[in-house]
Amino acid sequence: MKKSFKSLSIAVTVFLVMSLLAACGGGSGEGNESGGESSSGKTTTLKVAFNQPENHPQYKAMEEFGKKLSERTDGAYEVEIYPNELLGAQRETIELVQSGTIAMSIVAGSLMENFNEDFSVFNLPYVFDSREHQMSILNDEEVVGDLYKSVEGQGMKVLGAFHSGVRNVYNKEKAIETPEDLEGMKIRIIESDTNIKMMEAMGGVGTPMGQGEVYTAIQSGVIDGGENNELIYSNLKHAEIAPYYSYTKHLMIPDYLIINNDLMNGMSEEHQNIFKEELAAAIDTEVELWDEDVKAAIEAAEAAGAKFNEPDVKVFQEAVQPVIDEKLTTDNAKALYEKVREAAE
């Protein structure tokens, strides 16, 4: 009886997931999602996959983008954002965009390395000196144009990049001032060879782990801390079990908005221009919202017991330089890295 009930539950779950994905293709019966504007003048619904909640700055910015796009195209397009990984994890949603099952997805910069390894330049430690430096590079056509276009043959376009915070180390034992302070500490990182080597160079032990497991892992002593921006640190209540937050400022990984290639190419030139203009405005809005949310996150974390400190980042920059040198393996990557660093001077 239990086996029968379990089988029925699995069947129902599969049916619900397939129904949701089916609803995401074809624009909800109002125009053709992967084919651009409808010749009948009906609305084309653009489904956007997102892995964060509705209160995230990127969600708010894309929501405003959708309103403006609809207004300026006289209702030709409607944007529907699916938060909290409702359409799948980021890696899966890239495939859905490529196939045209959904229109767009916001994905972490590290995932784009799978399609062109030169994207790794923007994921290196200390490649950006500040948020302003990062955003001046990531949406400069002269710098990133060729890189963003390089994936068009794989069914998608990179339309632009969002700021996604500055990643810093936090732990349950003490404030971090030097790499020696991190010695022996197991710190949760995003799974990648670069990040493992980076954390080792910074003095710690990089431990890849799903974000949803971090709280319990720190609490039980499996790991000693993590590294992330203030929003994640505060929103996931990590301040409760890892109160020492140190501004090592080691990573500033962007998030990219990708779109199905055929969909974008199927838009009229006028609508493409409107789309790009409103996206540029949304990116600016997201940066402003991020600042506001970070202030609130810091206050909430402090109320939960967090203690923030500002170490000298130069010692960490020097420590990870060998990792940077090792990862710049192509002439294109080296040239791109040089452009980024020149812009900071």
mmCIF file of C-alpha atoms in Angstrom, residues 52-262:
data_model
loop_
_atom_site.group_PDB
_atom_site.id
_atom_site.type_symbol
_atom_site.label_atom_id
_atom_site.label_comp_id
_atom_site.label_asym_id
_atom_site.label_seq_id
_atom_site.Cartn_x
_atom_site.Cartn_y
_atom_site.Cartn_z
ATOM 1 C CA GLN A 52 16.016 34.053 -5.758
ATOM 2 C CA PRO A 53 12.843 35.264 -3.957
ATOM 3 C CA GLU A 54 10.551 38.151 -4.937
ATOM 4 C CA ASN A 55 12.211 40.591 -2.533
ATOM 5 C CA HIS A 56 15.564 40.317 -4.329
ATOM 6 C CA PRO A 57 16.806 43.498 -6.119
ATOM 7 C CA GLN A 58 17.103 41.667 -9.440
ATOM 8 C CA TYR A 59 13.505 40.464 -9.241
ATOM 9 C CA LYS A 60 12.271 43.981 -8.489
ATOM 10 C CA ALA A 61 14.320 45.441 -11.342
ATOM 11 C CA MET A 62 13.056 42.838 -13.836
ATOM 12 C CA GLU A 63 9.492 43.415 -12.676
ATOM 13 C CA GLU A 64 9.872 47.128 -13.517
ATOM 14 C CA PHE A 65 11.544 46.177 -16.796
ATOM 15 C CA GLY A 66 8.502 44.100 -17.734
ATOM 16 C CA LYS A 67 6.099 46.965 -17.059
ATOM 17 C CA LYS A 68 8.124 49.410 -19.140
ATOM 18 C CA LEU A 69 8.571 46.938 -21.997
ATOM 19 C CA SER A 70 4.845 46.296 -22.145
ATOM 20 C CA GLU A 71 4.035 50.011 -22.087
ATOM 21 C CA ARG A 72 6.529 51.009 -24.750
ATOM 22 C CA THR A 73 5.593 48.161 -27.131
ATOM 23 C CA ASP A 74 1.840 48.762 -26.707
ATOM 24 C CA GLY A 75 1.367 45.412 -25.041
ATOM 25 C CA ALA A 76 3.300 43.357 -27.592
ATOM 26 C CA TYR A 77 5.279 41.750 -24.751
ATOM 27 C CA GLU A 78 4.477 40.681 -21.220
ATOM 28 C CA VAL A 79 7.186 39.530 -18.798
ATOM 29 C CA GLU A 80 6.468 36.777 -16.252
ATOM 30 C CA ILE A 81 9.177 36.085 -13.662
ATOM 31 C CA TYR A 82 9.332 32.687 -11.958
ATOM 32 C CA PRO A 83 11.367 33.077 -8.700
ATOM 33 C CA ASN A 84 12.734 30.504 -6.236
ATOM 34 C CA GLU A 85 13.899 28.075 -8.951
ATOM 35 C CA LEU A 86 10.291 27.267 -9.936
ATOM 36 C CA LEU A 87 11.527 26.466 -13.438
ATOM 37 C CA GLY A 88 14.557 24.554 -12.212
ATOM 38 C CA ALA A 89 18.115 25.211 -11.079
ATOM 39 C CA GLN A 90 20.128 27.745 -13.062
ATOM 40 C CA ARG A 91 22.059 25.141 -15.053
ATOM 41 C CA GLU A 92 18.775 23.557 -16.187
ATOM 42 C CA THR A 93 17.191 26.876 -17.133
ATOM 43 C CA ILE A 94 20.072 27.676 -19.486
ATOM 44 C CA GLU A 95 19.092 24.584 -21.468
ATOM 45 C CA LEU A 96 15.448 25.679 -21.431
ATOM 46 C CA VAL A 97 16.450 29.051 -22.876
ATOM 47 C CA GLN A 98 18.608 27.432 -25.535
ATOM 48 C CA SER A 99 15.722 25.228 -26.661
ATOM 49 C CA GLY A 100 13.213 28.079 -26.596
ATOM 50 C CA THR A 101 11.093 26.411 -23.906
ATOM 51 C CA ILE A 102 11.389 29.629 -21.905
ATOM 52 C CA ALA A 103 12.476 33.078 -23.035
ATOM 53 C CA MET A 104 15.064 34.215 -20.477
ATOM 54 C CA SER A 105 16.979 33.299 -17.350
ATOM 55 C CA ILE A 106 19.208 35.110 -14.862
ATOM 56 C CA VAL A 107 22.267 32.917 -14.261
ATOM 57 C CA ALA A 108 25.466 33.082 -12.212
ATOM 58 C CA GLY A 109 28.601 34.104 -14.062
ATOM 59 C CA SER A 110 30.406 30.880 -13.210
ATOM 60 C CA LEU A 111 27.920 28.830 -15.275
ATOM 61 C CA MET A 112 28.767 30.720 -18.459
ATOM 62 C CA GLU A 113 32.310 29.336 -18.296
ATOM 63 C CA ASN A 114 30.842 26.092 -19.648
ATOM 64 C CA PHE A 115 30.102 27.835 -22.949
ATOM 65 C CA ASN A 116 33.210 30.011 -23.229
ATOM 66 C CA GLU A 117 36.020 29.682 -20.697
ATOM 67 C CA ASP A 118 36.885 33.370 -21.141
ATOM 68 C CA PHE A 119 33.856 34.221 -18.961
ATOM 69 C CA SER A 120 36.045 32.993 -16.085
ATOM 70 C CA VAL A 121 37.964 36.302 -16.175
ATOM 71 C CA PHE A 122 35.042 38.041 -14.459
ATOM 72 C CA ASN A 123 34.857 35.336 -11.793
ATOM 73 C CA LEU A 124 38.459 35.646 -10.623
ATOM 74 C CA PRO A 125 39.262 36.966 -7.152
ATOM 75 C CA TYR A 126 39.887 40.700 -6.942
ATOM 76 C CA VAL A 127 39.383 41.283 -10.666
ATOM 77 C CA PHE A 128 37.117 44.237 -9.800
ATOM 78 C CA ASP A 129 38.050 46.965 -7.325
ATOM 79 C CA SER A 130 34.513 48.181 -6.709
ATOM 80 C CA ARG A 131 30.904 47.829 -7.805
ATOM 81 C CA GLU A 132 31.310 50.914 -10.013
ATOM 82 C CA HIS A 133 34.357 49.379 -11.659
ATOM 83 C CA GLN A 134 32.512 46.107 -12.234
ATOM 84 C CA MET A 135 29.419 47.655 -13.793
ATOM 85 C CA SER A 136 31.443 49.988 -16.023
ATOM 86 C CA ILE A 137 33.072 46.898 -17.540
ATOM 87 C CA LEU A 138 30.245 44.360 -17.701
ATOM 88 C CA ASN A 139 27.919 46.516 -19.784
ATOM 89 C CA ASP A 140 30.542 48.189 -21.995
ATOM 90 C CA GLU A 141 29.982 46.929 -25.538
ATOM 91 C CA GLU A 142 33.568 47.630 -26.523
ATOM 92 C CA VAL A 143 34.912 45.396 -23.752
ATOM 93 C CA VAL A 144 32.369 42.573 -23.533
ATOM 94 C CA GLY A 145 30.683 42.678 -26.945
ATOM 95 C CA ASP A 146 32.648 39.825 -28.513
ATOM 96 C CA LEU A 147 32.460 37.716 -25.352
ATOM 97 C CA TYR A 148 28.677 38.060 -25.050
ATOM 98 C CA LYS A 149 28.198 37.305 -28.756
ATOM 99 C CA SER A 150 30.404 34.212 -28.547
ATOM 100 C CA VAL A 151 27.516 32.066 -27.267
ATOM 101 C CA GLU A 152 25.013 32.987 -29.984
ATOM 102 C CA GLY A 153 25.850 29.805 -31.869
ATOM 103 C CA GLN A 154 24.641 27.877 -28.817
ATOM 104 C CA GLY A 155 21.074 29.158 -28.969
ATOM 105 C CA MET A 156 21.259 32.148 -26.636
ATOM 106 C CA LYS A 157 22.389 35.732 -26.255
ATOM 107 C CA VAL A 158 23.854 37.460 -23.208
ATOM 108 C CA LEU A 159 21.958 40.738 -22.951
ATOM 109 C CA GLY A 160 23.644 42.279 -19.936
ATOM 110 C CA ALA A 161 24.985 41.739 -16.448
ATOM 111 C CA PHE A 162 23.594 42.494 -13.015
ATOM 112 C CA HIS A 163 25.574 43.283 -9.883
ATOM 113 C CA SER A 164 25.211 40.468 -7.381
ATOM 114 C CA GLY A 165 27.110 41.784 -4.425
ATOM 115 C CA VAL A 166 30.584 41.448 -2.982
ATOM 116 C CA ARG A 167 31.444 38.129 -1.372
ATOM 117 C CA ASN A 168 33.135 38.132 2.030
ATOM 118 C CA VAL A 169 34.149 35.477 4.544
ATOM 119 C CA TYR A 170 32.144 34.784 7.704
ATOM 120 C CA ASN A 171 32.633 32.207 10.441
ATOM 121 C CA LYS A 172 31.624 31.183 13.949
ATOM 122 C CA GLU A 173 35.005 31.595 15.711
ATOM 123 C CA LYS A 174 36.691 34.965 15.204
ATOM 124 C CA ALA A 175 37.186 38.031 13.055
ATOM 125 C CA ILE A 176 39.465 37.380 10.067
ATOM 126 C CA GLU A 177 42.308 39.856 9.535
ATOM 127 C CA THR A 178 44.939 37.777 7.670
ATOM 128 C CA PRO A 179 45.198 34.450 5.800
ATOM 129 C CA GLU A 180 46.701 32.965 8.965
ATOM 130 C CA ASP A 181 43.399 33.583 10.756
ATOM 131 C CA LEU A 182 41.634 31.316 8.274
ATOM 132 C CA GLU A 183 44.090 28.452 8.704
ATOM 133 C CA GLY A 184 42.276 25.142 9.072
ATOM 134 C CA MET A 185 38.805 26.665 8.759
ATOM 135 C CA LYS A 186 36.369 24.874 6.462
ATOM 136 C CA ILE A 187 34.557 27.553 4.459
ATOM 137 C CA ARG A 188 31.609 26.817 2.181
ATOM 138 C CA ILE A 189 32.256 27.950 -1.412
ATOM 139 C CA ILE A 190 30.591 27.787 -4.836
ATOM 140 C CA GLU A 191 31.680 24.538 -6.431
ATOM 141 C CA SER A 192 34.548 25.263 -8.831
ATOM 142 C CA ASP A 193 38.236 24.480 -9.089
ATOM 143 C CA THR A 194 39.017 28.214 -9.056
ATOM 144 C CA ASN A 195 37.150 28.769 -5.797
ATOM 145 C CA ILE A 196 38.748 25.769 -4.095
ATOM 146 C CA LYS A 197 42.226 27.034 -4.978
ATOM 147 C CA MET A 198 41.277 30.606 -4.068
ATOM 148 C CA MET A 199 40.134 29.638 -0.574
ATOM 149 C CA GLU A 200 43.233 27.523 -0.052
ATOM 150 C CA ALA A 201 45.410 30.512 -1.011
ATOM 151 C CA MET A 202 43.403 32.685 1.393
ATOM 152 C CA GLY A 203 44.317 30.291 4.205
ATOM 153 C CA GLY A 204 41.117 28.260 4.517
ATOM 154 C CA VAL A 205 39.751 24.953 3.253
ATOM 155 C CA GLY A 206 37.198 25.422 0.479
ATOM 156 C CA THR A 207 34.194 23.143 0.988
ATOM 157 C CA PRO A 208 31.633 22.998 -1.863
ATOM 158 C CA MET A 209 28.090 22.632 -0.557
ATOM 159 C CA GLY A 210 24.522 23.473 -1.494
ATOM 160 C CA GLN A 211 23.385 26.816 -0.070
ATOM 161 C CA GLY A 212 20.428 25.212 1.674
ATOM 162 C CA GLU A 213 22.762 22.989 3.734
ATOM 163 C CA VAL A 214 25.050 25.729 5.070
ATOM 164 C CA TYR A 215 23.128 26.753 8.200
ATOM 165 C CA THR A 216 22.909 23.222 9.572
ATOM 166 C CA ALA A 217 26.491 22.434 8.543
ATOM 167 C CA ILE A 218 27.877 25.417 10.481
ATOM 168 C CA GLN A 219 25.603 24.733 13.423
ATOM 169 C CA SER A 220 26.723 21.083 13.640
ATOM 170 C CA GLY A 221 30.409 21.834 13.087
ATOM 171 C CA VAL A 222 30.734 20.184 9.676
ATOM 172 C CA ILE A 223 32.053 23.521 8.390
ATOM 173 C CA ASP A 224 33.211 26.665 10.171
ATOM 174 C CA GLY A 225 31.671 29.312 7.945
ATOM 175 C CA GLY A 226 30.879 30.503 4.468
ATOM 176 C CA GLU A 227 31.484 33.339 2.035
ATOM 177 C CA ASN A 228 28.745 35.423 0.492
ATOM 178 C CA ASN A 229 27.242 38.888 0.245
ATOM 179 C CA GLU A 230 25.380 40.589 3.087
ATOM 180 C CA LEU A 231 21.930 39.836 1.640
ATOM 181 C CA ILE A 232 22.412 36.074 1.637
ATOM 182 C CA TYR A 233 24.194 36.193 5.011
ATOM 183 C CA SER A 234 21.307 38.054 6.617
ATOM 184 C CA ASN A 235 18.345 36.545 4.761
ATOM 185 C CA LEU A 236 19.458 32.968 5.483
ATOM 186 C CA LYS A 237 20.010 33.808 9.182
ATOM 187 C CA HIS A 238 23.663 32.780 9.097
ATOM 188 C CA ALA A 239 24.474 35.600 11.525
ATOM 189 C CA GLU A 240 22.820 33.467 14.214
ATOM 190 C CA ILE A 241 25.450 30.733 13.988
ATOM 191 C CA ALA A 242 28.427 32.510 12.334
ATOM 192 C CA PRO A 243 28.526 36.047 13.757
ATOM 193 C CA TYR A 244 31.974 37.115 12.501
ATOM 194 C CA TYR A 245 31.641 38.747 9.071
ATOM 195 C CA SER A 246 34.958 39.963 7.604
ATOM 196 C CA TYR A 247 35.158 42.180 4.511
ATOM 197 C CA THR A 248 37.748 40.231 2.526
ATOM 198 C CA LYS A 249 35.984 41.407 -0.670
ATOM 199 C CA HIS A 250 37.509 38.511 -2.597
ATOM 200 C CA LEU A 251 34.811 37.933 -5.228
ATOM 201 C CA MET A 252 32.353 40.022 -7.209
ATOM 202 C CA ILE A 253 30.744 37.464 -9.533
ATOM 203 C CA PRO A 254 28.117 38.921 -11.900
ATOM 204 C CA ASP A 255 24.752 37.483 -12.866
ATOM 205 C CA TYR A 256 23.878 37.467 -16.564
ATOM 206 C CA LEU A 257 20.505 37.841 -18.255
ATOM 207 C CA ILE A 258 20.354 35.425 -21.198
ATOM 208 C CA ILE A 259 17.634 35.204 -23.865
ATOM 209 C CA ASN A 260 16.729 32.689 -26.543
ATOM 210 C CA ASN A 261 18.577 33.617 -29.731
ATOM 211 C CA ASP A 262 15.664 33.114 -32.144
#
